[in-house]
Amino acid sequence: MSTAPVTMKHALESGAAFLETREISEPRLKCELLAARLLACPRLELYMRFDHILSEPHVAAMRRGIKRLATGEPVQHILGEVTFHGHRFKVDPRALIPRPETEVLVQAVLDWEGLNDDALVVDVGTGSGCIVISLALARPNLRCVGLDVSEDALALARDNAAALGIDSRVAFARADLSDCVDPESVDVIVANLPYIASEACDDLPRDVREHDPRTALDGGPDGLDIIREVVPDAAIALRHGGGIFLEIGATQAAAVRGILEGEGFTGVTINQDLAGRDRIAVGTI
């Protein structure tokens, strides 16, 4: 007995409706991302294919993906990659999924007037490597290092560097900042450290709290424990005139400014993300 044809429009609408019953955030977007991968086309092109009849293998693949989404699995893990700063990065449970707001952190470094062509840039808590790799791709003469305490995350970062053809230009190490650099030797320190308060971690969306590493999210009681640990080491590691760039929570600007100024950083500025929320703290030493 043959089954009724399934159009793209029906697949998207029925999939999103099913995910809504499972309280999955952004259900339509996630279904569209699955479909775009399946048909190897840009997501916006789906709207010109609403009447397209999906093949039975495509219908089966969509259903498998939607079932995985219904369990709370991130769409990025299902796809196996995410686009960040114009490049595709492999993602999996070993490291935090790169977010669009972190692209603002990368751009803040690239736009900084103090960034020399051959600057030594250290990414603390590199995770997937998306920040330091994006910087290296944008500025070929930068000397780039990514640090993390997780060997699993570092393995993922190395995979991404190799896939993007710059594994010879970015060094990765399992270390803290104080372990591997000399005083006053670094030009730029950039970091997307854990900055979510411990109690708030339990209220994060399901796909985040169950699939991103807790160690990449939890910043202690007020979200600032790791930032407080790293900033003093950064003040020692940076050369005179060097810059620090931190991603922060939307309500943490005043507290982070105080931490930076308390360690001798000057000219502290707070940059906003694309939604107008405080997101990046910048200071010089």
PDB file of C-alpha atoms in Angstrom:
ATOM      1  CA  MET A   1       0.000   0.000   0.000  1.00  0.00           C
ATOM      2  CA  SER A   2       1.545   3.317  -1.065  1.00  0.00           C
ATOM      3  CA  THR A   3       1.693   6.310   1.241  1.00  0.00           C
ATOM      4  CA  ALA A   4       0.392   9.778   0.365  1.00  0.00           C
ATOM      5  CA  PRO A   5       2.974  12.156  -1.124  1.00  0.00           C
ATOM      6  CA  VAL A   6       4.602  14.506   1.388  1.00  0.00           C
ATOM      7  CA  THR A   7       5.358  18.053   0.274  1.00  0.00           C
ATOM      8  CA  MET A   8       8.116  20.174   1.745  1.00  0.00           C
ATOM      9  CA  LYS A   9       5.500  22.527   3.205  1.00  0.00           C
ATOM     10  CA  HIS A  10       3.703  19.666   4.943  1.00  0.00           C
ATOM     11  CA  ALA A  11       6.929  18.178   6.288  1.00  0.00           C
ATOM     12  CA  LEU A  12       7.992  21.498   7.806  1.00  0.00           C
ATOM     13  CA  GLU A  13       4.597  22.336   9.270  1.00  0.00           C
ATOM     14  CA  SER A  14       3.904  18.902  10.721  1.00  0.00           C
ATOM     15  CA  GLY A  15       7.436  18.585  12.073  1.00  0.00           C
ATOM     16  CA  ALA A  16       7.297  21.977  13.772  1.00  0.00           C
ATOM     17  CA  ALA A  17       3.860  21.217  15.235  1.00  0.00           C
ATOM     18  CA  PHE A  18       5.142  17.940  16.672  1.00  0.00           C
ATOM     19  CA  LEU A  19       8.172  19.641  18.224  1.00  0.00           C
ATOM     20  CA  GLU A  20       5.936  22.294  19.770  1.00  0.00           C
ATOM     21  CA  THR A  21       4.094  19.559  21.659  1.00  0.00           C
ATOM     22  CA  ARG A  22       7.474  18.529  23.078  1.00  0.00           C
ATOM     23  CA  GLU A  23       8.236  22.129  24.117  1.00  0.00           C
ATOM     24  CA  ILE A  24      11.266  22.349  21.822  1.00  0.00           C
ATOM     25  CA  SER A  25      12.416  25.923  21.208  1.00  0.00           C
ATOM     26  CA  GLU A  26      12.461  27.367  17.663  1.00  0.00           C
ATOM     27  CA  PRO A  27      10.813  24.271  16.162  1.00  0.00           C
ATOM     28  CA  ARG A  28      10.226  25.690  12.678  1.00  0.00           C
ATOM     29  CA  LEU A  29      13.803  26.938  12.338  1.00  0.00           C
ATOM     30  CA  LYS A  30      15.204  23.570  13.376  1.00  0.00           C
ATOM     31  CA  CYS A  31      13.016  21.716  10.898  1.00  0.00           C
ATOM     32  CA  GLU A  32      14.124  24.085   8.162  1.00  0.00           C
ATOM     33  CA  LEU A  33      17.784  23.499   9.005  1.00  0.00           C
ATOM     34  CA  LEU A  34      17.250  19.744   8.760  1.00  0.00           C
ATOM     35  CA  ALA A  35      15.466  20.087   5.426  1.00  0.00           C
ATOM     36  CA  ALA A  36      18.088  22.424   3.989  1.00  0.00           C
ATOM     37  CA  ARG A  37      20.818  19.916   4.811  1.00  0.00           C
ATOM     38  CA  LEU A  38      18.754  17.084   3.383  1.00  0.00           C
ATOM     39  CA  LEU A  39      18.221  18.872   0.058  1.00  0.00           C
ATOM     40  CA  ALA A  40      21.670  20.502   0.044  1.00  0.00           C
ATOM     41  CA  CYS A  41      20.208  23.951  -0.503  1.00  0.00           C
ATOM     42  CA  PRO A  42      20.138  27.309   1.339  1.00  0.00           C
ATOM     43  CA  ARG A  43      17.418  27.473   3.994  1.00  0.00           C
ATOM     44  CA  LEU A  44      15.625  30.364   2.273  1.00  0.00           C
ATOM     45  CA  GLU A  45      15.335  28.303  -0.898  1.00  0.00           C
ATOM     46  CA  LEU A  46      12.951  25.978   0.928  1.00  0.00           C
ATOM     47  CA  TYR A  47      10.250  28.624   0.582  1.00  0.00           C
ATOM     48  CA  MET A  48      10.463  28.263  -3.187  1.00  0.00           C
ATOM     49  CA  ARG A  49      10.124  24.495  -2.853  1.00  0.00           C
ATOM     50  CA  PHE A  50       6.991  24.275  -0.718  1.00  0.00           C
ATOM     51  CA  ASP A  51       5.261  22.118  -3.346  1.00  0.00           C
ATOM     52  CA  HIS A  52       8.295  19.869  -3.830  1.00  0.00           C
ATOM     53  CA  ILE A  53       7.406  16.219  -3.206  1.00  0.00           C
ATOM     54  CA  LEU A  54       9.924  14.589  -0.896  1.00  0.00           C
ATOM     55  CA  SER A  55      11.239  11.170  -1.806  1.00  0.00           C
ATOM     56  CA  GLU A  56      10.559   8.351   0.636  1.00  0.00           C
ATOM     57  CA  PRO A  57      14.217   8.317   1.799  1.00  0.00           C
ATOM     58  CA  HIS A  58      14.017  12.070   2.412  1.00  0.00           C
ATOM     59  CA  VAL A  59      10.776  11.697   4.370  1.00  0.00           C
ATOM     60  CA  ALA A  60      12.350   8.959   6.478  1.00  0.00           C
ATOM     61  CA  ALA A  61      15.450  11.070   7.104  1.00  0.00           C
ATOM     62  CA  MET A  62      13.338  14.068   8.142  1.00  0.00           C
ATOM     63  CA  ARG A  63      11.380  11.919  10.568  1.00  0.00           C
ATOM     64  CA  ARG A  64      14.572  10.545  12.103  1.00  0.00           C
ATOM     65  CA  GLY A  65      15.948  14.043  12.579  1.00  0.00           C
ATOM     66  CA  ILE A  66      12.715  15.353  14.079  1.00  0.00           C
ATOM     67  CA  LYS A  67      12.586  12.449  16.526  1.00  0.00           C
ATOM     68  CA  ARG A  68      16.102  13.322  17.666  1.00  0.00           C
ATOM     69  CA  LEU A  69      15.127  16.974  18.043  1.00  0.00           C
ATOM     70  CA  ALA A  70      12.137  15.898  20.145  1.00  0.00           C
ATOM     71  CA  THR A  71      14.517  14.373  22.703  1.00  0.00           C
ATOM     72  CA  GLY A  72      16.188  17.768  23.153  1.00  0.00           C
ATOM     73  CA  GLU A  73      19.256  16.982  21.053  1.00  0.00           C
ATOM     74  CA  PRO A  74      20.653  20.209  19.531  1.00  0.00           C
ATOM     75  CA  VAL A  75      20.110  20.591  15.816  1.00  0.00           C
ATOM     76  CA  GLN A  76      23.802  21.478  15.508  1.00  0.00           C
ATOM     77  CA  HIS A  77      24.768  18.049  16.870  1.00  0.00           C
ATOM     78  CA  ILE A  78      22.376  16.346  14.473  1.00  0.00           C
ATOM     79  CA  LEU A  79      23.886  18.254  11.548  1.00  0.00           C
ATOM     80  CA  GLY A  80      27.383  17.777  12.963  1.00  0.00           C
ATOM     81  CA  GLU A  81      28.479  21.316  12.213  1.00  0.00           C
ATOM     82  CA  VAL A  82      27.724  25.002  12.598  1.00  0.00           C
ATOM     83  CA  THR A  83      28.655  28.042  10.530  1.00  0.00           C
ATOM     84  CA  PHE A  84      30.650  30.554  12.570  1.00  0.00           C
ATOM     85  CA  HIS A  85      32.220  33.748  11.230  1.00  0.00           C
ATOM     86  CA  GLY A  86      31.790  32.456   7.688  1.00  0.00           C
ATOM     87  CA  HIS A  87      33.374  29.044   8.243  1.00  0.00           C
ATOM     88  CA  ARG A  88      32.004  25.601   9.032  1.00  0.00           C
ATOM     89  CA  PHE A  89      33.043  24.069  12.333  1.00  0.00           C
ATOM     90  CA  LYS A  90      32.521  20.517  13.487  1.00  0.00           C
ATOM     91  CA  VAL A  91      30.487  20.370  16.707  1.00  0.00           C
ATOM     92  CA  ASP A  92      29.692  17.565  19.126  1.00  0.00           C
ATOM     93  CA  PRO A  93      29.207  17.095  22.886  1.00  0.00           C
ATOM     94  CA  ARG A  94      32.918  17.598  23.608  1.00  0.00           C
ATOM     95  CA  ALA A  95      32.628  21.404  23.580  1.00  0.00           C
ATOM     96  CA  LEU A  96      30.189  24.296  23.726  1.00  0.00           C
ATOM     97  CA  ILE A  97      28.269  24.875  20.502  1.00  0.00           C
ATOM     98  CA  PRO A  98      29.473  28.198  19.001  1.00  0.00           C
ATOM     99  CA  ARG A  99      26.852  30.939  19.238  1.00  0.00           C
ATOM    100  CA  PRO A 100      26.250  33.878  16.892  1.00  0.00           C
ATOM    101  CA  GLU A 101      26.939  36.379  19.695  1.00  0.00           C
ATOM    102  CA  THR A 102      30.487  35.049  19.986  1.00  0.00           C
ATOM    103  CA  GLU A 103      31.129  36.230  16.431  1.00  0.00           C
ATOM    104  CA  VAL A 104      30.909  39.735  17.917  1.00  0.00           C
ATOM    105  CA  LEU A 105      33.816  38.810  20.203  1.00  0.00           C
ATOM    106  CA  VAL A 106      35.923  37.747  17.217  1.00  0.00           C
ATOM    107  CA  GLN A 107      35.070  40.920  15.336  1.00  0.00           C
ATOM    108  CA  ALA A 108      35.951  43.082  18.347  1.00  0.00           C
ATOM    109  CA  VAL A 109      39.486  41.675  18.273  1.00  0.00           C
ATOM    110  CA  LEU A 110      39.801  42.150  14.513  1.00  0.00           C
ATOM    111  CA  ASP A 111      38.576  45.749  14.748  1.00  0.00           C
ATOM    112  CA  TRP A 112      40.890  46.686  17.632  1.00  0.00           C
ATOM    113  CA  GLU A 113      43.325  49.425  16.673  1.00  0.00           C
ATOM    114  CA  GLY A 114      46.053  47.843  18.807  1.00  0.00           C
ATOM    115  CA  LEU A 115      46.069  44.568  16.863  1.00  0.00           C
ATOM    116  CA  ASN A 116      49.377  44.217  15.020  1.00  0.00           C
ATOM    117  CA  ASP A 117      49.683  41.927  12.012  1.00  0.00           C
ATOM    118  CA  ASP A 118      51.984  39.494  13.846  1.00  0.00           C
ATOM    119  CA  ALA A 119      50.387  39.751  17.295  1.00  0.00           C
ATOM    120  CA  LEU A 120      50.503  36.798  19.680  1.00  0.00           C
ATOM    121  CA  VAL A 121      46.873  35.934  20.441  1.00  0.00           C
ATOM    122  CA  VAL A 122      45.883  33.490  23.182  1.00  0.00           C
ATOM    123  CA  ASP A 123      42.347  32.098  23.370  1.00  0.00           C
ATOM    124  CA  VAL A 124      41.636  30.907  26.919  1.00  0.00           C
ATOM    125  CA  GLY A 125      39.029  28.149  27.134  1.00  0.00           C
ATOM    126  CA  THR A 126      39.162  27.541  23.399  1.00  0.00           C
ATOM    127  CA  GLY A 127      36.548  24.757  23.284  1.00  0.00           C
ATOM    128  CA  SER A 128      35.815  23.957  19.635  1.00  0.00           C
ATOM    129  CA  GLY A 129      38.543  26.407  18.605  1.00  0.00           C
ATOM    130  CA  CYS A 130      36.075  28.605  16.722  1.00  0.00           C
ATOM    131  CA  ILE A 131      37.411  31.895  18.121  1.00  0.00           C
ATOM    132  CA  VAL A 132      41.141  31.428  17.631  1.00  0.00           C
ATOM    133  CA  ILE A 133      40.715  29.623  14.303  1.00  0.00           C
ATOM    134  CA  SER A 134      38.475  32.407  12.980  1.00  0.00           C
ATOM    135  CA  LEU A 135      41.078  34.983  14.005  1.00  0.00           C
ATOM    136  CA  ALA A 136      43.851  33.017  12.306  1.00  0.00           C
ATOM    137  CA  LEU A 137      41.811  32.700   9.119  1.00  0.00           C
ATOM    138  CA  ALA A 138      41.053  36.425   9.085  1.00  0.00           C
ATOM    139  CA  ARG A 139      44.643  37.521   9.762  1.00  0.00           C
ATOM    140  CA  PRO A 140      47.180  35.065   8.306  1.00  0.00           C
ATOM    141  CA  ASN A 141      50.190  36.532  10.138  1.00  0.00           C
ATOM    142  CA  LEU A 142      48.775  36.329  13.651  1.00  0.00           C
ATOM    143  CA  ARG A 143      50.484  33.905  16.019  1.00  0.00           C
ATOM    144  CA  CYS A 144      47.619  31.997  17.612  1.00  0.00           C
ATOM    145  CA  VAL A 145      47.352  29.706  20.628  1.00  0.00           C
ATOM    146  CA  GLY A 146      44.263  27.998  22.045  1.00  0.00           C
ATOM    147  CA  LEU A 147      44.215  26.798  25.652  1.00  0.00           C
ATOM    148  CA  ASP A 148      41.749  24.513  27.396  1.00  0.00           C
ATOM    149  CA  VAL A 149      41.691  22.211  30.414  1.00  0.00           C
ATOM    150  CA  SER A 150      39.652  19.611  28.499  1.00  0.00           C
ATOM    151  CA  GLU A 151      41.596  17.238  26.280  1.00  0.00           C
ATOM    152  CA  ASP A 152      38.341  16.258  24.572  1.00  0.00           C
ATOM    153  CA  ALA A 153      37.666  19.877  23.623  1.00  0.00           C
ATOM    154  CA  LEU A 154      41.233  20.294  22.391  1.00  0.00           C
ATOM    155  CA  ALA A 155      40.892  17.226  20.168  1.00  0.00           C
ATOM    156  CA  LEU A 156      37.808  18.802  18.594  1.00  0.00           C
ATOM    157  CA  ALA A 157      39.628  22.121  18.154  1.00  0.00           C
ATOM    158  CA  ARG A 158      42.536  20.369  16.438  1.00  0.00           C
ATOM    159  CA  ASP A 159      40.099  18.581  14.120  1.00  0.00           C
ATOM    160  CA  ASN A 160      38.571  21.924  13.165  1.00  0.00           C
ATOM    161  CA  ALA A 161      41.943  23.541  12.542  1.00  0.00           C
ATOM    162  CA  ALA A 162      42.972  20.632  10.321  1.00  0.00           C
ATOM    163  CA  ALA A 163      39.682  20.671   8.406  1.00  0.00           C
ATOM    164  CA  LEU A 164      40.127  24.379   7.695  1.00  0.00           C
ATOM    165  CA  GLY A 165      43.747  23.921   6.638  1.00  0.00           C
ATOM    166  CA  ILE A 166      45.459  25.920   9.376  1.00  0.00           C
ATOM    167  CA  ASP A 167      46.580  23.261  11.848  1.00  0.00           C
ATOM    168  CA  SER A 168      50.180  24.382  11.290  1.00  0.00           C
ATOM    169  CA  ARG A 169      49.311  27.958  12.243  1.00  0.00           C
ATOM    170  CA  VAL A 170      47.362  27.457  15.473  1.00  0.00           C
ATOM    171  CA  ALA A 171      48.881  25.737  18.497  1.00  0.00           C
ATOM    172  CA  PHE A 172      46.676  24.085  21.107  1.00  0.00           C
ATOM    173  CA  ALA A 173      47.663  23.125  24.634  1.00  0.00           C
ATOM    174  CA  ARG A 174      46.045  21.661  27.724  1.00  0.00           C
ATOM    175  CA  ALA A 175      47.002  24.368  30.163  1.00  0.00           C
ATOM    176  CA  ASP A 176      45.964  27.388  32.166  1.00  0.00           C
ATOM    177  CA  LEU A 177      47.152  30.804  31.063  1.00  0.00           C
ATOM    178  CA  SER A 178      49.665  31.023  33.914  1.00  0.00           C
ATOM    179  CA  ASP A 179      51.208  27.666  32.948  1.00  0.00           C
ATOM    180  CA  CYS A 180      52.426  28.318  29.443  1.00  0.00           C
ATOM    181  CA  VAL A 181      53.208  31.962  28.704  1.00  0.00           C
ATOM    182  CA  ASP A 182      55.891  34.294  29.998  1.00  0.00           C
ATOM    183  CA  PRO A 183      55.018  37.573  31.717  1.00  0.00           C
ATOM    184  CA  GLU A 184      54.430  40.497  29.351  1.00  0.00           C
ATOM    185  CA  SER A 185      54.684  38.299  26.245  1.00  0.00           C
ATOM    186  CA  VAL A 186      51.129  38.228  24.878  1.00  0.00           C
ATOM    187  CA  ASP A 187      49.485  40.889  22.720  1.00  0.00           C
ATOM    188  CA  VAL A 188      45.851  39.782  22.941  1.00  0.00           C
ATOM    189  CA  ILE A 189      43.932  37.523  25.291  1.00  0.00           C
ATOM    190  CA  VAL A 190      40.451  36.558  24.156  1.00  0.00           C
ATOM    191  CA  ALA A 191      38.072  34.339  26.085  1.00  0.00           C
ATOM    192  CA  ASN A 192      34.513  33.091  26.131  1.00  0.00           C
ATOM    193  CA  LEU A 193      34.655  31.704  29.656  1.00  0.00           C
ATOM    194  CA  PRO A 194      31.774  30.150  31.616  1.00  0.00           C
ATOM    195  CA  TYR A 195      29.693  33.098  32.870  1.00  0.00           C
ATOM    196  CA  ILE A 196      26.292  31.672  33.793  1.00  0.00           C
ATOM    197  CA  ALA A 197      25.403  31.544  37.497  1.00  0.00           C
ATOM    198  CA  SER A 198      25.199  27.981  38.820  1.00  0.00           C
ATOM    199  CA  GLU A 199      21.519  28.178  39.742  1.00  0.00           C
ATOM    200  CA  ALA A 200      20.635  29.625  36.339  1.00  0.00           C
ATOM    201  CA  CYS A 201      22.232  26.665  34.543  1.00  0.00           C
ATOM    202  CA  ASP A 202      19.285  24.493  35.560  1.00  0.00           C
ATOM    203  CA  ASP A 203      16.894  26.921  33.850  1.00  0.00           C
ATOM    204  CA  LEU A 204      18.665  26.906  30.487  1.00  0.00           C
ATOM    205  CA  PRO A 205      16.872  25.440  27.455  1.00  0.00           C
ATOM    206  CA  ARG A 206      16.896  21.666  27.416  1.00  0.00           C
ATOM    207  CA  ASP A 207      19.165  21.380  24.406  1.00  0.00           C
ATOM    208  CA  VAL A 208      21.740  23.546  26.192  1.00  0.00           C
ATOM    209  CA  ARG A 209      21.639  22.179  29.732  1.00  0.00           C
ATOM    210  CA  GLU A 210      21.591  18.528  28.645  1.00  0.00           C
ATOM    211  CA  HIS A 211      24.051  18.633  25.745  1.00  0.00           C
ATOM    212  CA  ASP A 212      26.589  21.439  26.232  1.00  0.00           C
ATOM    213  CA  PRO A 213      29.330  20.614  28.773  1.00  0.00           C
ATOM    214  CA  ARG A 214      28.342  21.993  32.182  1.00  0.00           C
ATOM    215  CA  THR A 215      31.957  23.091  32.684  1.00  0.00           C
ATOM    216  CA  ALA A 216      31.618  25.395  29.669  1.00  0.00           C
ATOM    217  CA  LEU A 217      28.546  27.090  31.141  1.00  0.00           C
ATOM    218  CA  ASP A 218      28.779  27.215  34.946  1.00  0.00           C
ATOM    219  CA  GLY A 219      30.623  30.262  36.243  1.00  0.00           C
ATOM    220  CA  GLY A 220      29.895  29.729  39.938  1.00  0.00           C
ATOM    221  CA  PRO A 221      27.408  31.461  42.259  1.00  0.00           C
ATOM    222  CA  ASP A 222      27.358  34.766  40.359  1.00  0.00           C
ATOM    223  CA  GLY A 223      28.778  33.503  37.076  1.00  0.00           C
ATOM    224  CA  LEU A 224      32.084  35.324  37.486  1.00  0.00           C
ATOM    225  CA  ASP A 225      34.331  32.805  39.272  1.00  0.00           C
ATOM    226  CA  ILE A 226      36.343  31.805  36.188  1.00  0.00           C
ATOM    227  CA  ILE A 227      36.631  35.388  34.967  1.00  0.00           C
ATOM    228  CA  ARG A 228      38.004  36.356  38.391  1.00  0.00           C
ATOM    229  CA  GLU A 229      40.608  33.586  38.080  1.00  0.00           C
ATOM    230  CA  VAL A 230      41.725  34.447  34.554  1.00  0.00           C
ATOM    231  CA  VAL A 231      41.895  38.264  34.686  1.00  0.00           C
ATOM    232  CA  PRO A 232      44.851  38.479  37.154  1.00  0.00           C
ATOM    233  CA  ASP A 233      46.820  35.975  35.056  1.00  0.00           C
ATOM    234  CA  ALA A 234      45.971  37.969  31.942  1.00  0.00           C
ATOM    235  CA  ALA A 235      47.275  41.159  33.546  1.00  0.00           C
ATOM    236  CA  ILE A 236      50.622  39.420  34.071  1.00  0.00           C
ATOM    237  CA  ALA A 237      50.787  37.722  30.662  1.00  0.00           C
ATOM    238  CA  LEU A 238      49.939  40.760  28.537  1.00  0.00           C
ATOM    239  CA  ARG A 239      52.609  43.136  27.335  1.00  0.00           C
ATOM    240  CA  HIS A 240      52.182  46.849  28.007  1.00  0.00           C
ATOM    241  CA  GLY A 241      49.411  48.025  25.698  1.00  0.00           C
ATOM    242  CA  GLY A 242      48.024  44.525  25.272  1.00  0.00           C
ATOM    243  CA  GLY A 243      44.293  43.916  25.202  1.00  0.00           C
ATOM    244  CA  ILE A 244      41.843  41.555  26.844  1.00  0.00           C
ATOM    245  CA  PHE A 245      38.517  40.642  25.221  1.00  0.00           C
ATOM    246  CA  LEU A 246      35.892  38.792  27.271  1.00  0.00           C
ATOM    247  CA  GLU A 247      32.417  37.579  26.425  1.00  0.00           C
ATOM    248  CA  ILE A 248      30.113  38.318  29.364  1.00  0.00           C
ATOM    249  CA  GLY A 249      26.503  37.988  30.435  1.00  0.00           C
ATOM    250  CA  ALA A 250      24.070  40.778  29.623  1.00  0.00           C
ATOM    251  CA  THR A 251      23.849  41.918  33.276  1.00  0.00           C
ATOM    252  CA  GLN A 252      27.533  41.572  34.186  1.00  0.00           C
ATOM    253  CA  ALA A 253      29.085  44.681  32.624  1.00  0.00           C
ATOM    254  CA  ALA A 254      29.526  46.678  35.844  1.00  0.00           C
ATOM    255  CA  ALA A 255      30.940  43.726  37.780  1.00  0.00           C
ATOM    256  CA  VAL A 256      33.368  42.750  35.014  1.00  0.00           C
ATOM    257  CA  ARG A 257      34.472  46.351  34.607  1.00  0.00           C
ATOM    258  CA  GLY A 258      35.299  46.369  38.319  1.00  0.00           C
ATOM    259  CA  ILE A 259      37.276  43.133  38.047  1.00  0.00           C
ATOM    260  CA  LEU A 260      39.302  44.441  35.105  1.00  0.00           C
ATOM    261  CA  GLU A 261      40.000  47.840  36.615  1.00  0.00           C
ATOM    262  CA  GLY A 262      40.940  46.186  39.900  1.00  0.00           C
ATOM    263  CA  GLU A 263      43.741  44.330  38.103  1.00  0.00           C
ATOM    264  CA  GLY A 264      45.059  47.453  36.383  1.00  0.00           C
ATOM    265  CA  PHE A 265      43.209  47.385  33.076  1.00  0.00           C
ATOM    266  CA  THR A 266      42.312  50.794  31.681  1.00  0.00           C
ATOM    267  CA  GLY A 267      39.991  52.183  29.034  1.00  0.00           C
ATOM    268  CA  VAL A 268      37.486  49.433  29.741  1.00  0.00           C
ATOM    269  CA  THR A 269      34.631  49.446  27.238  1.00  0.00           C
ATOM    270  CA  ILE A 270      31.524  47.308  26.894  1.00  0.00           C
ATOM    271  CA  ASN A 271      30.357  46.300  23.416  1.00  0.00           C
ATOM    272  CA  GLN A 272      26.864  45.116  22.563  1.00  0.00           C
ATOM    273  CA  ASP A 273      25.791  42.079  20.582  1.00  0.00           C
ATOM    274  CA  LEU A 274      23.464  42.219  17.580  1.00  0.00           C
ATOM    275  CA  ALA A 275      20.449  42.267  19.904  1.00  0.00           C
ATOM    276  CA  GLY A 276      21.767  45.345  21.718  1.00  0.00           C
ATOM    277  CA  ARG A 277      22.725  43.485  24.904  1.00  0.00           C
ATOM    278  CA  ASP A 278      26.000  44.026  26.750  1.00  0.00           C
ATOM    279  CA  ARG A 279      28.196  41.153  25.578  1.00  0.00           C
ATOM    280  CA  ILE A 280      31.903  42.028  25.225  1.00  0.00           C
ATOM    281  CA  ALA A 281      34.253  43.620  27.764  1.00  0.00           C
ATOM    282  CA  VAL A 282      37.491  45.095  26.410  1.00  0.00           C
ATOM    283  CA  GLY A 283      40.414  46.517  28.370  1.00  0.00           C
ATOM    284  CA  THR A 284      44.100  47.360  27.940  1.00  0.00           C
ATOM    285  CA  ILE A 285      46.941  46.946  30.406  1.00  0.00           C
TER     286      ILE A 285
END
